[in-house]
Amino acid sequence: MNAIVSFITGTLNTVAWLYIFLPCTIIFGLYLTIRNRGLQFTKFGYVMKNTLGKMFQKQEAGEGAVTPMQAVSTALAATVGTGNIVGTSQAIALGGYGAIFWLWLAALLGMMVKYSEVLLAIKYRERDARGDWVGGPMYYVKNGLGKGWQWVGILFCIFAAIAAFGIGNMSQVNSIVGSINNAVDAFIPSAAAERGTLNLILGIVLAVLVGVILFGGIKRIGAVAEKLVPAMALLYIVFGLTVIVVHAGNIIPAFGKIFSTAFNPQAIGGAAAGIVLKETIVWGLRRSAFSNEAGLGSAAIAHSAADTPGPVQQGMYGIFECFADTIVICSLTALTIICSGVEIPFGVKPGSELITAAFATVFGDKIASTFVAVALTLFAFTTILGWS
């Protein structure tokens, strides 16, 4: 029975990702990039000035809304998660070094997809019965395409709810529990015997914390995300850069591995695992989508609650999200792993142990395992909040 279920889910996963979602994301990303004259490249400085440059200015939101900073923090909370750490590690192990090139390419095209999602969310949002802003794909399908397309919005709601349990909750909780177990084992090896009790306690604590925040509504979620997301991202960047600087001599060779194997995964490492070009491309594109969620429509829901001057201004935050999430944090993970020189188990799907080993080359096993546990817990916890 398990074999049948695995076959069905594996087939559906392959069809959905390989033949539907990924091609659509690339095609629409190219189309939107051309139609907007390469906005993410030609106006990159302007976008950063009006997103990153305004994040540290005092912002206030009107009734029933959140500030642009809170909106982007909530959206980043949903995207900056285990995909940035574990997902990037898996892309390298299963797709070879070259998968990072395709991860970058997907992120660059995904910037315009996410820009468009956020822009439409603001343009077609509504006020609910309490006077709060609500929006997202289901609203811009209904209000933008007309009532004849309302069934598409309903389908989105159904599939988004299902995705929230998987990508937004189960995979995140699993990563939290796994990383904390690894950290506990590093200090108390005998604790493995009590793992079931520890996991139960962790589950209860997470449920209570998430519940307390969610009952406060979008404003409380935004307020928490506004504090946690920048702090956890900065801490992770500092640790990652430290490893890269210590192994500075490996930076240029690391980029060489990424670009030389983008179209020839057999060149370095991939030959032993039998990695072929299709796997390199698919794992890079897949992990990029899992990381920044461009095309999924989830970020548009968070952004629709923003108190913003207009759709274009808020849409620029979509470009910033893909840049911060994938180009910065995922790249940092990849370079930390490659520059550290740790042995990569090509062809084997790793968890958090690969990035932990990379950090351990500088900080030692105990500090590395503790930091990864804390980082994954914060990343995953905020992802749960963002999806909720």
Short mmCIF file of C-alpha atoms in Angstrom, two decimals:
data_model
loop_
_atom_site.label_atom_id
_atom_site.label_comp_id
_atom_site.label_asym_id
_atom_site.label_seq_id
_atom_site.Cartn_x
_atom_site.Cartn_y
_atom_site.Cartn_z
CA MET A 1 0.00 0.00 0.00
CA ASN A 2 2.81 2.40 0.90
CA ALA A 3 4.46 1.67 -2.44
CA ILE A 4 1.24 2.54 -4.30
CA VAL A 5 0.76 5.78 -2.38
CA SER A 6 4.41 6.73 -2.94
CA PHE A 7 4.08 6.03 -6.66
CA ILE A 8 0.91 8.13 -6.99
CA THR A 9 2.25 11.08 -4.98
CA GLY A 10 5.61 10.87 -6.77
CA THR A 11 3.92 10.89 -10.18
CA LEU A 12 1.63 13.79 -9.27
CA ASN A 13 4.59 15.70 -7.83
CA THR A 14 6.62 15.21 -11.00
CA VAL A 15 3.77 16.23 -13.30
CA ALA A 16 2.80 19.27 -11.21
CA TRP A 17 6.34 20.58 -10.77
CA LEU A 18 8.17 19.47 -13.91
CA TYR A 19 5.47 19.87 -16.56
CA ILE A 20 3.14 22.57 -15.19
CA PHE A 21 4.44 24.89 -12.47
CA LEU A 22 8.10 25.26 -13.47
CA PRO A 23 7.48 25.84 -17.22
CA CYS A 24 4.70 28.33 -16.43
CA THR A 25 6.89 30.22 -13.96
CA ILE A 26 9.75 30.50 -16.48
CA ILE A 27 7.50 31.41 -19.43
CA PHE A 28 5.50 34.02 -17.51
CA GLY A 29 8.67 35.29 -15.84
CA LEU A 30 10.24 35.90 -19.26
CA TYR A 31 7.02 37.43 -20.62
CA LEU A 32 6.62 39.82 -17.68
CA THR A 33 10.31 40.73 -17.77
CA ILE A 34 10.06 41.65 -21.46
CA ARG A 35 6.75 43.53 -21.04
CA ASN A 36 8.17 45.53 -18.13
CA ARG A 37 11.45 46.16 -20.00
CA GLY A 38 13.57 44.28 -17.50
CA LEU A 39 12.40 46.36 -14.56
CA GLN A 40 14.21 44.17 -12.02
CA PHE A 41 17.52 44.97 -13.79
CA THR A 42 17.13 48.48 -15.21
CA LYS A 43 15.48 49.93 -12.08
CA PHE A 44 17.20 47.77 -9.47
CA GLY A 45 18.73 50.74 -7.63
CA TYR A 46 15.40 52.56 -7.59
CA VAL A 47 13.66 49.45 -6.25
CA MET A 48 16.20 49.00 -3.45
CA LYS A 49 15.99 52.70 -2.56
CA ASN A 50 12.20 52.49 -2.23
CA THR A 51 12.12 49.17 -0.36
CA LEU A 52 15.28 48.45 1.63
CA GLY A 53 15.95 52.18 1.93
CA LYS A 54 12.57 52.79 3.58
CA MET A 55 12.52 49.82 5.92
CA PHE A 56 14.25 51.66 8.73
CA GLN A 57 12.10 54.77 8.50
CA LYS A 58 9.20 55.24 10.90
CA GLN A 59 6.01 53.93 9.30
CA GLU A 60 2.40 54.08 10.44
CA ALA A 61 -0.59 52.18 9.11
CA GLY A 62 -4.17 53.30 8.80
CA GLU A 63 -7.20 51.56 10.27
CA GLY A 64 -7.49 47.93 9.20
CA ALA A 65 -4.06 47.88 7.56
CA VAL A 66 -0.41 47.15 8.26
CA THR A 67 2.68 49.15 7.29
CA PRO A 68 4.55 48.24 4.08
CA MET A 69 7.42 47.00 6.29
CA GLN A 70 5.06 44.73 8.24
CA ALA A 71 3.52 43.46 5.00
CA VAL A 72 6.88 42.59 3.45
CA SER A 73 8.07 41.09 6.76
CA THR A 74 4.97 38.88 6.88
CA ALA A 75 5.49 37.83 3.26
CA LEU A 76 9.20 37.22 3.90
CA ALA A 77 8.24 35.26 7.02
CA ALA A 78 6.35 32.87 4.76
CA THR A 79 9.18 32.61 2.22
CA VAL A 80 12.35 32.76 4.34
CA GLY A 81 12.15 29.31 5.88
CA THR A 82 13.67 25.87 5.70
CA GLY A 83 13.94 26.18 1.91
CA ASN A 84 16.75 28.68 2.38
CA ILE A 85 18.82 26.30 4.50
CA VAL A 86 17.74 22.70 3.97
CA GLY A 87 16.30 23.31 0.49
CA THR A 88 19.50 24.87 -0.83
CA SER A 89 21.55 22.02 0.65
CA GLN A 90 19.28 19.53 -1.13
CA ALA A 91 19.60 21.41 -4.43
CA ILE A 92 23.39 21.02 -4.29
CA ALA A 93 23.35 17.38 -3.17
CA LEU A 94 20.69 16.22 -5.65
CA GLY A 95 21.33 18.59 -8.56
CA GLY A 96 25.03 19.29 -8.22
CA TYR A 97 26.74 22.66 -7.82
CA GLY A 98 25.17 23.85 -11.07
CA ALA A 99 21.70 23.76 -9.52
CA ILE A 100 22.55 27.07 -7.82
CA PHE A 101 22.89 28.74 -11.24
CA TRP A 102 19.35 27.67 -12.13
CA LEU A 103 18.16 28.72 -8.68
CA TRP A 104 19.52 32.22 -9.41
CA LEU A 105 17.96 32.31 -12.88
CA ALA A 106 14.55 31.31 -11.54
CA ALA A 107 14.80 33.99 -8.84
CA LEU A 108 15.65 36.73 -11.36
CA LEU A 109 12.62 35.82 -13.48
CA GLY A 110 10.52 35.20 -10.38
CA MET A 111 11.07 38.81 -9.32
CA MET A 112 8.70 40.02 -12.03
CA VAL A 113 6.18 37.28 -11.27
CA LYS A 114 6.07 38.32 -7.62
CA TYR A 115 6.03 42.02 -8.54
CA SER A 116 2.94 41.36 -10.65
CA GLU A 117 1.27 39.28 -7.92
CA VAL A 118 1.68 42.02 -5.34
CA LEU A 119 0.68 44.79 -7.75
CA LEU A 120 -2.55 42.99 -8.65
CA ALA A 121 -3.26 42.22 -4.98
CA ILE A 122 -3.23 45.94 -4.15
CA LYS A 123 -5.14 46.98 -7.27
CA TYR A 124 -8.03 44.55 -6.74
CA ARG A 125 -8.24 44.24 -2.94
CA GLU A 126 -11.41 44.89 -0.92
CA ARG A 127 -12.49 45.90 2.57
CA ASP A 128 -14.10 43.13 4.63
CA ALA A 129 -16.98 43.50 7.09
CA ARG A 130 -14.58 44.76 9.81
CA GLY A 131 -13.06 47.35 7.51
CA ASP A 132 -9.76 45.47 7.08
CA TRP A 133 -8.06 45.16 3.70
CA VAL A 134 -8.25 41.65 2.19
CA GLY A 135 -6.91 40.47 -1.13
CA GLY A 136 -4.84 37.97 -3.03
CA PRO A 137 -5.21 35.81 -6.15
CA MET A 138 -8.83 34.90 -5.37
CA TYR A 139 -9.74 38.60 -5.32
CA TYR A 140 -7.81 39.76 -8.37
CA VAL A 141 -9.17 36.82 -10.36
CA LYS A 142 -12.73 37.74 -9.36
CA ASN A 143 -12.39 41.51 -9.64
CA GLY A 144 -9.93 41.60 -12.53
CA LEU A 145 -11.21 38.84 -14.81
CA GLY A 146 -14.88 38.97 -13.85
CA LYS A 147 -17.33 36.68 -12.08
CA GLY A 148 -17.09 34.11 -14.84
CA TRP A 149 -13.62 33.27 -13.55
CA GLN A 150 -14.59 33.12 -9.90
CA TRP A 151 -14.25 29.33 -9.92
CA VAL A 152 -10.49 29.76 -10.45
CA GLY A 153 -10.31 31.83 -7.27
CA ILE A 154 -12.21 29.12 -5.40
CA LEU A 155 -9.77 26.48 -6.66
CA PHE A 156 -6.86 28.65 -5.53
CA CYS A 157 -8.34 28.89 -2.02
CA ILE A 158 -8.71 25.12 -1.83
CA PHE A 159 -5.20 24.37 -3.07
CA ALA A 160 -3.67 27.16 -0.96
CA ALA A 161 -5.30 25.70 2.16
CA ILE A 162 -3.84 22.29 1.31
CA ALA A 163 -0.42 23.82 0.63
CA ALA A 164 -0.56 25.66 3.96
CA PHE A 165 -0.63 22.30 5.76
CA GLY A 166 2.34 20.99 3.76
CA ILE A 167 4.83 23.67 2.70
CA GLY A 168 3.56 26.10 5.33
CA ASN A 169 3.33 23.85 8.39
CA MET A 170 4.32 20.18 8.26
CA SER A 171 7.67 20.63 6.51
CA GLN A 172 8.50 23.57 8.78
CA VAL A 173 7.60 21.78 12.02
CA ASN A 174 9.52 18.72 10.86
CA SER A 175 12.63 20.86 10.31
CA ILE A 176 12.27 22.53 13.72
CA VAL A 177 11.96 19.21 15.51
CA GLY A 178 14.80 17.62 13.54
CA SER A 179 17.23 20.49 14.11
CA ILE A 180 16.46 20.71 17.84
CA ASN A 181 16.90 16.94 18.19
CA ASN A 182 20.31 17.20 16.48
CA ALA A 183 21.34 20.02 18.82
CA VAL A 184 20.21 18.11 21.92
CA ASP A 185 22.06 14.99 20.73
CA ALA A 186 25.27 17.04 20.36
CA PHE A 187 25.14 17.94 24.07
CA ILE A 188 23.30 14.92 25.52
CA PRO A 189 23.80 11.79 23.38
CA SER A 190 21.59 9.70 25.71
CA ALA A 191 18.61 12.02 25.04
CA ALA A 192 17.74 10.03 21.91
CA ALA A 193 15.84 7.58 24.11
CA GLU A 194 13.42 10.35 25.15
CA ARG A 195 12.96 11.81 21.68
CA GLY A 196 9.25 11.00 21.54
CA THR A 197 8.54 13.03 24.70
CA LEU A 198 10.67 15.94 23.49
CA ASN A 199 8.88 16.00 20.14
CA LEU A 200 5.48 16.05 21.86
CA ILE A 201 6.53 18.97 24.06
CA LEU A 202 7.89 20.86 21.05
CA GLY A 203 4.62 20.32 19.17
CA ILE A 204 2.53 21.64 22.06
CA VAL A 205 4.76 24.69 22.57
CA LEU A 206 4.67 25.55 18.86
CA ALA A 207 0.89 25.18 18.71
CA VAL A 208 0.40 27.50 21.70
CA LEU A 209 2.82 30.16 20.44
CA VAL A 210 1.35 30.20 16.93
CA GLY A 211 -2.19 30.28 18.32
CA VAL A 212 -1.50 33.26 20.60
CA ILE A 213 -0.07 35.27 17.70
CA LEU A 214 -2.73 34.27 15.16
CA PHE A 215 -5.62 35.27 17.41
CA GLY A 216 -4.22 38.80 17.28
CA GLY A 217 -4.95 38.98 13.56
CA ILE A 218 -2.87 40.36 10.70
CA LYS A 219 -1.64 43.32 12.77
CA ARG A 220 -0.10 41.08 15.44
CA ILE A 221 1.38 38.76 12.82
CA GLY A 222 2.88 41.79 11.07
CA ALA A 223 4.25 43.21 14.32
CA VAL A 224 5.94 39.91 15.26
CA ALA A 225 7.29 39.36 11.73
CA GLU A 226 8.63 42.92 11.63
CA LYS A 227 10.83 42.14 14.65
CA LEU A 228 11.82 38.53 13.99
CA VAL A 229 12.50 38.43 10.23
CA PRO A 230 15.21 41.14 9.99
CA ALA A 231 16.89 39.91 13.19
CA MET A 232 17.07 36.26 12.16
CA ALA A 233 18.18 37.11 8.61
CA LEU A 234 20.97 39.38 9.88
CA LEU A 235 22.20 36.76 12.36
CA TYR A 236 22.28 34.08 9.66
CA ILE A 237 24.12 36.40 7.26
CA VAL A 238 26.77 37.17 9.90
CA PHE A 239 27.43 33.48 10.61
CA GLY A 240 27.49 32.59 6.92
CA LEU A 241 29.81 35.43 5.96
CA THR A 242 32.17 34.44 8.78
CA VAL A 243 32.56 30.95 7.32
CA ILE A 244 33.02 32.34 3.80
CA VAL A 245 35.65 34.88 4.94
CA VAL A 246 37.59 32.22 6.86
CA HIS A 247 37.62 30.09 3.70
CA ALA A 248 38.07 33.11 1.40
CA GLY A 249 40.49 31.21 -0.82
CA ASN A 250 37.63 28.97 -1.93
CA ILE A 251 35.27 31.76 -3.06
CA ILE A 252 36.41 31.98 -6.69
CA PRO A 253 36.65 28.16 -7.06
CA ALA A 254 33.11 27.93 -5.61
CA PHE A 255 31.72 30.19 -8.33
CA GLY A 256 33.74 28.21 -10.84
CA LYS A 257 32.06 24.99 -9.73
CA ILE A 258 28.60 26.57 -9.95
CA PHE A 259 29.01 27.95 -13.48
CA SER A 260 31.06 25.07 -14.92
CA THR A 261 28.49 22.47 -13.85
CA ALA A 262 25.34 24.46 -14.69
CA PHE A 263 25.22 22.80 -18.12
CA ASN A 264 27.55 19.88 -17.39
CA PRO A 265 26.76 18.38 -13.96
CA GLN A 266 29.04 15.42 -14.70
CA ALA A 267 32.10 17.71 -14.54
CA ILE A 268 32.45 17.90 -10.75
CA GLY A 269 30.87 15.51 -8.29
CA GLY A 270 27.80 14.78 -10.35
CA ALA A 271 29.34 11.87 -12.21
CA ALA A 272 29.57 9.74 -9.08
CA ALA A 273 25.89 10.30 -8.30
CA GLY A 274 24.74 9.95 -11.90
CA ILE A 275 23.37 13.51 -11.90
CA VAL A 276 22.13 14.56 -15.34
CA LEU A 277 21.38 18.04 -16.69
CA LYS A 278 17.62 17.68 -16.23
CA GLU A 279 18.07 17.04 -12.51
CA THR A 280 20.40 20.01 -12.17
CA ILE A 281 17.85 22.32 -13.80
CA VAL A 282 14.82 20.88 -12.03
CA TRP A 283 16.35 20.92 -8.54
CA GLY A 284 17.58 24.48 -9.02
CA LEU A 285 14.21 25.73 -10.27
CA ARG A 286 12.25 23.71 -7.73
CA ARG A 287 14.23 24.92 -4.73
CA SER A 288 14.04 28.50 -5.95
CA ALA A 289 10.24 28.27 -6.13
CA PHE A 290 10.09 26.56 -2.73
CA SER A 291 12.28 29.29 -1.29
CA ASN A 292 10.83 32.53 -2.68
CA GLU A 293 7.33 31.22 -3.57
CA ALA A 294 7.13 33.34 -6.72
CA GLY A 295 4.03 32.24 -8.61
CA LEU A 296 2.36 30.56 -5.63
CA GLY A 297 0.21 33.59 -4.77
CA SER A 298 0.84 33.36 -1.03
CA ALA A 299 2.76 36.65 -0.74
CA ALA A 300 -0.04 38.57 -2.46
CA ILE A 301 -2.38 37.80 0.45
CA ALA A 302 0.00 39.33 3.00
CA HIS A 303 0.76 42.38 0.86
CA SER A 304 -2.93 43.12 0.25
CA ALA A 305 -3.22 44.38 3.85
CA ALA A 306 -0.52 47.04 3.40
CA ASP A 307 -1.19 50.75 3.81
CA THR A 308 0.63 51.83 0.65
CA PRO A 309 0.53 54.76 -1.81
CA GLY A 310 -0.26 52.46 -4.72
CA PRO A 311 0.13 49.06 -6.43
CA VAL A 312 3.48 49.80 -8.09
CA GLN A 313 5.10 51.00 -4.86
CA GLN A 314 4.09 47.83 -3.02
CA GLY A 315 4.90 45.66 -6.04
CA MET A 316 8.54 46.66 -5.74
CA TYR A 317 8.63 44.84 -2.41
CA GLY A 318 7.92 41.64 -4.37
CA ILE A 319 11.17 42.19 -6.28
CA PHE A 320 13.00 42.88 -3.03
CA GLU A 321 11.62 39.68 -1.46
CA CYS A 322 13.01 37.45 -4.22
CA PHE A 323 16.34 39.26 -4.02
CA ALA A 324 16.63 39.00 -0.23
CA ASP A 325 15.29 35.47 0.01
CA THR A 326 17.06 33.72 -2.87
CA ILE A 327 19.86 35.90 -4.21
CA VAL A 328 21.10 36.78 -0.71
CA ILE A 329 20.17 34.06 1.81
CA CYS A 330 20.08 31.00 -0.47
CA SER A 331 23.34 32.10 -2.11
CA LEU A 332 24.86 32.55 1.33
CA THR A 333 23.89 28.98 2.25
CA ALA A 334 25.32 27.61 -1.00
CA LEU A 335 28.61 29.49 -0.71
CA THR A 336 28.95 28.58 2.97
CA ILE A 337 28.65 24.89 2.11
CA ILE A 338 30.87 24.95 -0.98
CA CYS A 339 33.57 27.24 0.46
CA SER A 340 33.78 25.26 3.71
CA GLY A 341 35.03 22.23 1.80
CA VAL A 342 32.77 19.75 3.61
CA GLU A 343 32.07 16.49 1.82
CA ILE A 344 28.77 16.70 -0.07
CA PRO A 345 26.72 13.48 -0.28
CA PHE A 346 25.79 13.78 -3.96
CA GLY A 347 22.67 11.78 -4.79
CA VAL A 348 21.55 11.63 -1.14
CA LYS A 349 18.86 13.99 0.18
CA PRO A 350 20.36 15.78 3.22
CA GLY A 351 18.65 17.55 6.09
CA SER A 352 20.28 20.25 8.18
CA GLU A 353 23.44 18.20 8.75
CA LEU A 354 25.20 19.56 5.64
CA ILE A 355 25.00 23.24 6.60
CA THR A 356 25.76 22.27 10.22
CA ALA A 357 28.97 20.58 9.09
CA ALA A 358 29.89 23.71 7.11
CA PHE A 359 29.43 25.97 10.15
CA ALA A 360 31.32 23.45 12.31
CA THR A 361 34.49 24.02 10.26
CA VAL A 362 34.73 27.43 11.94
CA PHE A 363 32.58 27.36 15.08
CA GLY A 364 32.87 23.72 16.19
CA ASP A 365 30.19 21.04 16.40
CA LYS A 366 28.27 22.25 19.46
CA ILE A 367 28.01 25.91 18.50
CA ALA A 368 27.20 24.99 14.89
CA SER A 369 24.43 22.54 15.82
CA THR A 370 22.97 25.00 18.34
CA PHE A 371 23.02 27.89 15.86
CA VAL A 372 21.42 25.84 13.07
CA ALA A 373 18.73 24.66 15.50
CA VAL A 374 17.99 28.27 16.51
CA ALA A 375 18.11 29.55 12.92
CA LEU A 376 15.88 26.80 11.55
CA THR A 377 13.45 27.22 14.44
CA LEU A 378 13.12 30.96 13.81
CA PHE A 379 12.98 30.59 10.03
CA ALA A 380 10.40 27.81 10.20
CA PHE A 381 8.34 29.44 12.97
CA THR A 382 7.94 32.68 11.03
CA THR A 383 7.07 30.68 7.90
CA ILE A 384 4.22 29.05 9.83
CA LEU A 385 3.01 32.50 10.88
CA GLY A 386 3.25 33.87 7.35
CA TRP A 387 1.29 30.98 5.84
CA SER A 388 -1.27 31.02 8.64
#
